[in-house]
Every structure is written in C-alpha cells, then in structure tokens.
C-alpha cells in the first residue's frame, strides 16, 4: 500500500481490552446497583451521585467505553433505587399512597406512579451527574503521559 493510499484510509480508534475488563465492568455495575439500593433503603438521597462518581472514576482509570458505562450506570442506578421501593410495596407498606399524597401536596394529579417515576428519574440524573464528575476528576488527577522525544533532526553542533 502506498503512503497516499494509507492516508486515504479512515482512521479508526482502537480500544485496548485487558482480559479483566469484563470483570471490572461487572464489579462496577454491581457496586452501583448495590450502593444505590442500600442508600435508597437507608433514605440517603445523595448515594446515586457518589455511586456515579465512583463509576466514572473507574471508567477513566480502566479506560472503558464512556458511553456504554454511562448508560449502564444510569440503568443500574434506576434499578437500585426502585428495588427497595418495590420491596417495601411487597411487604405491605403504602408506597403508592404516600406517593399519591406527595403528588397532591405538590399540586400534581394524584398519580402515585408519576411521583415514583420522578423519584427514579432523580436518581438517574444524580448518577449521570456523578459519573461525569468522577470521570472529570479522574482525568484531572491522572498523571500526564510521558512525552516522546521529538523526531526532528537536530543540527550538528559546531565546535567553533
């Protein structure tokens, strides 16, 4: 292939995958879901933000694909936030009635499903914001790559 043909070829970004990257993704995803579920059960509303920040930092540190990791983080935060609500509902607590009363107090139609969906959406927004925060902080804290020496030819030193 001539240099002109090589220049005409589109450059594709290659992703280096380590053998453990699948395990890293599983561990980070399970951590996000478990941490969010524990925070939801304990009433700690800020936990999805922290879980998202940890996932964003791990994504940068292990050089995983950011788009896929962000989507997984948001999905698992929604799952982690809604599972304790579902468990409370199954145990006989009045989650829907409380959500309907909250909707009525907020001046919204008394639909408990709307408030529960908004609650889960807030958890997703927190996880996404935390993901970007963790990713940005990890990029700032990562040491810069070592500089390669220049390939320019240096003029010969004159002894005069």
CSV table of C-alpha atoms in Angstrom, one decimal:
chain,number,residue,atom,x,y,z
A,1,UNK,CA,0.0,0.0,0.0
A,2,UNK,CA,1.4,3.4,-1.0
A,3,UNK,CA,1.6,6.3,1.5
A,4,UNK,CA,-1.2,8.0,-0.4
A,5,UNK,CA,-3.5,5.0,0.0
A,6,UNK,CA,-2.6,4.8,3.7
A,7,UNK,CA,-3.6,8.4,4.2
A,8,UNK,CA,-6.9,7.9,2.4
A,9,UNK,CA,-7.9,5.1,4.7
A,10,UNK,CA,-10.1,6.2,7.5
A,11,UNK,CA,-8.6,6.1,10.9
A,12,UNK,CA,-10.5,4.0,13.4
A,13,UNK,CA,-10.0,4.2,17.1
A,14,UNK,CA,-8.7,1.0,18.5
A,15,UNK,CA,-9.7,0.0,22.0
A,16,UNK,CA,-7.3,-2.0,24.1
A,17,UNK,CA,-9.1,-4.5,26.2
A,18,UNK,CA,-7.5,-6.2,29.1
A,19,UNK,CA,-8.6,-9.7,30.0
A,20,UNK,CA,-10.1,-8.4,33.2
A,21,UNK,CA,-12.1,-5.6,31.7
A,22,UNK,CA,-15.3,-7.6,31.7
A,23,UNK,CA,-14.9,-8.4,35.4
A,24,UNK,CA,-14.2,-4.7,36.1
A,25,UNK,CA,-17.5,-3.7,34.3
A,26,UNK,CA,-19.4,-6.3,36.3
A,27,UNK,CA,-18.0,-5.3,39.6
A,28,UNK,CA,-18.5,-1.6,38.9
A,29,UNK,CA,-22.1,-2.2,37.8
A,30,UNK,CA,-22.9,-4.4,40.7
A,31,UNK,CA,-21.4,-1.8,43.0
A,32,UNK,CA,-23.5,1.0,41.6
A,33,UNK,CA,-26.7,-1.1,41.9
A,34,UNK,CA,-25.9,-2.3,45.4
A,35,UNK,CA,-24.8,1.1,46.7
A,36,UNK,CA,-27.8,2.8,45.3
A,37,UNK,CA,-30.2,0.2,46.7
A,38,UNK,CA,-28.6,0.4,50.1
A,39,UNK,CA,-28.8,4.2,50.0
A,40,UNK,CA,-32.4,4.1,49.0
A,41,UNK,CA,-33.3,1.7,51.8
A,42,UNK,CA,-31.5,3.9,54.3
A,43,UNK,CA,-33.1,7.1,52.9
A,44,UNK,CA,-29.8,8.6,51.8
A,45,UNK,CA,-30.8,10.5,48.7
A,46,UNK,CA,-27.3,11.5,47.6
A,47,UNK,CA,-25.9,8.0,47.2
A,48,UNK,CA,-26.6,7.7,43.5
A,49,UNK,CA,-24.3,10.8,43.0
A,50,UNK,CA,-21.5,9.1,44.9
A,51,UNK,CA,-22.0,5.8,43.1
A,52,UNK,CA,-22.0,7.5,39.7
A,53,UNK,CA,-18.8,9.4,40.7
A,54,UNK,CA,-17.1,6.1,41.6
A,55,UNK,CA,-18.3,4.5,38.3
A,56,UNK,CA,-17.0,7.5,36.3
A,57,UNK,CA,-13.6,7.4,38.0
A,58,UNK,CA,-13.3,3.6,37.4
A,59,UNK,CA,-14.3,4.1,33.8
A,60,UNK,CA,-11.4,6.6,33.3
A,61,UNK,CA,-9.0,4.6,35.3
A,62,UNK,CA,-9.6,1.3,33.4
A,63,UNK,CA,-10.2,3.0,30.1
A,64,UNK,CA,-13.6,1.6,29.5
A,65,UNK,CA,-16.0,3.0,26.9
A,66,UNK,CA,-17.6,6.1,28.4
A,67,UNK,CA,-21.0,5.9,26.6
A,68,UNK,CA,-21.6,2.3,27.5
A,69,UNK,CA,-20.5,2.8,31.1
A,70,UNK,CA,-22.7,5.9,31.5
A,71,UNK,CA,-25.8,4.1,30.1
A,72,UNK,CA,-25.1,1.1,32.4
A,73,UNK,CA,-24.6,3.4,35.4
A,74,UNK,CA,-27.9,5.2,34.8
A,75,UNK,CA,-29.8,2.0,34.3
A,76,UNK,CA,-28.3,0.3,37.4
A,77,UNK,CA,-29.0,3.4,39.5
A,78,UNK,CA,-32.6,3.3,38.4
A,79,UNK,CA,-32.8,-0.4,39.2
A,80,UNK,CA,-31.0,0.1,42.6
A,81,UNK,CA,-33.4,3.0,43.5
A,82,UNK,CA,-36.6,1.2,42.5
A,83,UNK,CA,-35.9,-2.2,44.0
A,84,UNK,CA,-36.2,-1.0,47.7
A,85,UNK,CA,-39.5,0.8,46.7
A,86,UNK,CA,-40.7,-2.5,45.2
A,87,UNK,CA,-39.6,-4.4,48.3
A,88,UNK,CA,-41.4,-2.0,50.6
A,89,UNK,CA,-44.6,-2.3,48.4
A,90,UNK,CA,-44.4,-6.1,48.5
A,91,UNK,CA,-44.1,-6.1,52.3
A,92,UNK,CA,-47.3,-4.2,52.5
A,93,UNK,CA,-46.1,-0.6,53.1
A,94,UNK,CA,-48.2,2.1,51.4
A,95,UNK,CA,-45.7,3.3,48.9
A,96,UNK,CA,-48.3,4.2,46.3
A,97,UNK,CA,-50.5,6.0,48.8
A,98,UNK,CA,-47.6,8.1,50.1
A,99,UNK,CA,-46.6,8.9,46.5
A,100,UNK,CA,-50.2,10.0,45.7
A,101,UNK,CA,-50.3,12.2,48.8
A,102,UNK,CA,-47.0,13.7,47.8
A,103,UNK,CA,-48.3,14.4,44.3
A,104,UNK,CA,-51.4,16.1,45.8
A,105,UNK,CA,-49.2,18.3,48.0
A,106,UNK,CA,-47.1,19.3,45.0
A,107,UNK,CA,-50.2,20.3,43.1
A,108,UNK,CA,-49.8,17.4,40.6
A,109,UNK,CA,-52.5,14.9,39.7
A,110,UNK,CA,-52.8,12.3,42.4
A,111,UNK,CA,-51.0,9.6,40.5
A,112,UNK,CA,-48.5,7.8,42.6
A,113,UNK,CA,-46.8,6.2,39.6
A,114,UNK,CA,-45.8,9.7,38.4
A,115,UNK,CA,-44.1,10.6,41.7
A,116,UNK,CA,-42.3,7.2,41.8
A,117,UNK,CA,-41.2,7.7,38.2
A,118,UNK,CA,-39.9,11.2,39.0
A,119,UNK,CA,-38.1,9.8,42.1
A,120,UNK,CA,-36.3,7.2,40.0
A,121,UNK,CA,-35.6,9.9,37.3
A,122,UNK,CA,-33.9,12.0,40.0
A,123,UNK,CA,-31.7,9.0,41.0
A,124,UNK,CA,-30.7,8.6,37.3
A,125,UNK,CA,-29.9,12.3,37.0
A,126,UNK,CA,-27.8,12.2,40.1
A,127,UNK,CA,-25.9,9.1,38.9
A,128,UNK,CA,-25.3,10.7,35.5
A,129,UNK,CA,-24.0,13.9,37.1
A,130,UNK,CA,-21.8,11.9,39.5
A,131,UNK,CA,-20.5,9.9,36.6
A,132,UNK,CA,-19.3,13.0,34.7
A,133,UNK,CA,-17.9,14.5,37.9
A,134,UNK,CA,-15.9,11.3,38.7
A,135,UNK,CA,-14.8,11.0,35.1
A,136,UNK,CA,-13.6,14.6,35.0
A,137,UNK,CA,-11.8,14.4,38.4
A,138,UNK,CA,-10.1,11.1,37.4
A,139,UNK,CA,-8.9,12.8,34.1
A,140,UNK,CA,-7.5,15.7,36.1
A,141,UNK,CA,-5.8,13.6,38.7
A,142,UNK,CA,-4.3,11.2,36.2
A,143,UNK,CA,-0.6,11.9,35.6
A,144,UNK,CA,0.1,13.1,32.1
A,145,UNK,CA,1.5,10.7,29.6
A,146,UNK,CA,5.3,10.8,29.2
A,147,UNK,CA,6.4,12.9,26.3
A,148,UNK,CA,8.1,11.1,23.4
A,149,UNK,CA,11.3,12.6,22.1
A,150,UNK,CA,10.9,14.7,19.0
A,151,UNK,CA,11.8,13.1,15.7
A,152,UNK,CA,13.1,16.4,14.2
A,153,UNK,CA,16.7,16.2,13.3
A,154,UNK,CA,18.9,18.4,15.4
A,155,UNK,CA,21.5,20.4,13.6
A,156,UNK,CA,25.1,19.2,14.2
A,157,UNK,CA,26.9,21.0,16.9
A,158,UNK,CA,29.7,23.1,15.7
A,159,UNK,CA,32.9,23.2,17.7
A,160,UNK,CA,33.9,26.7,16.8
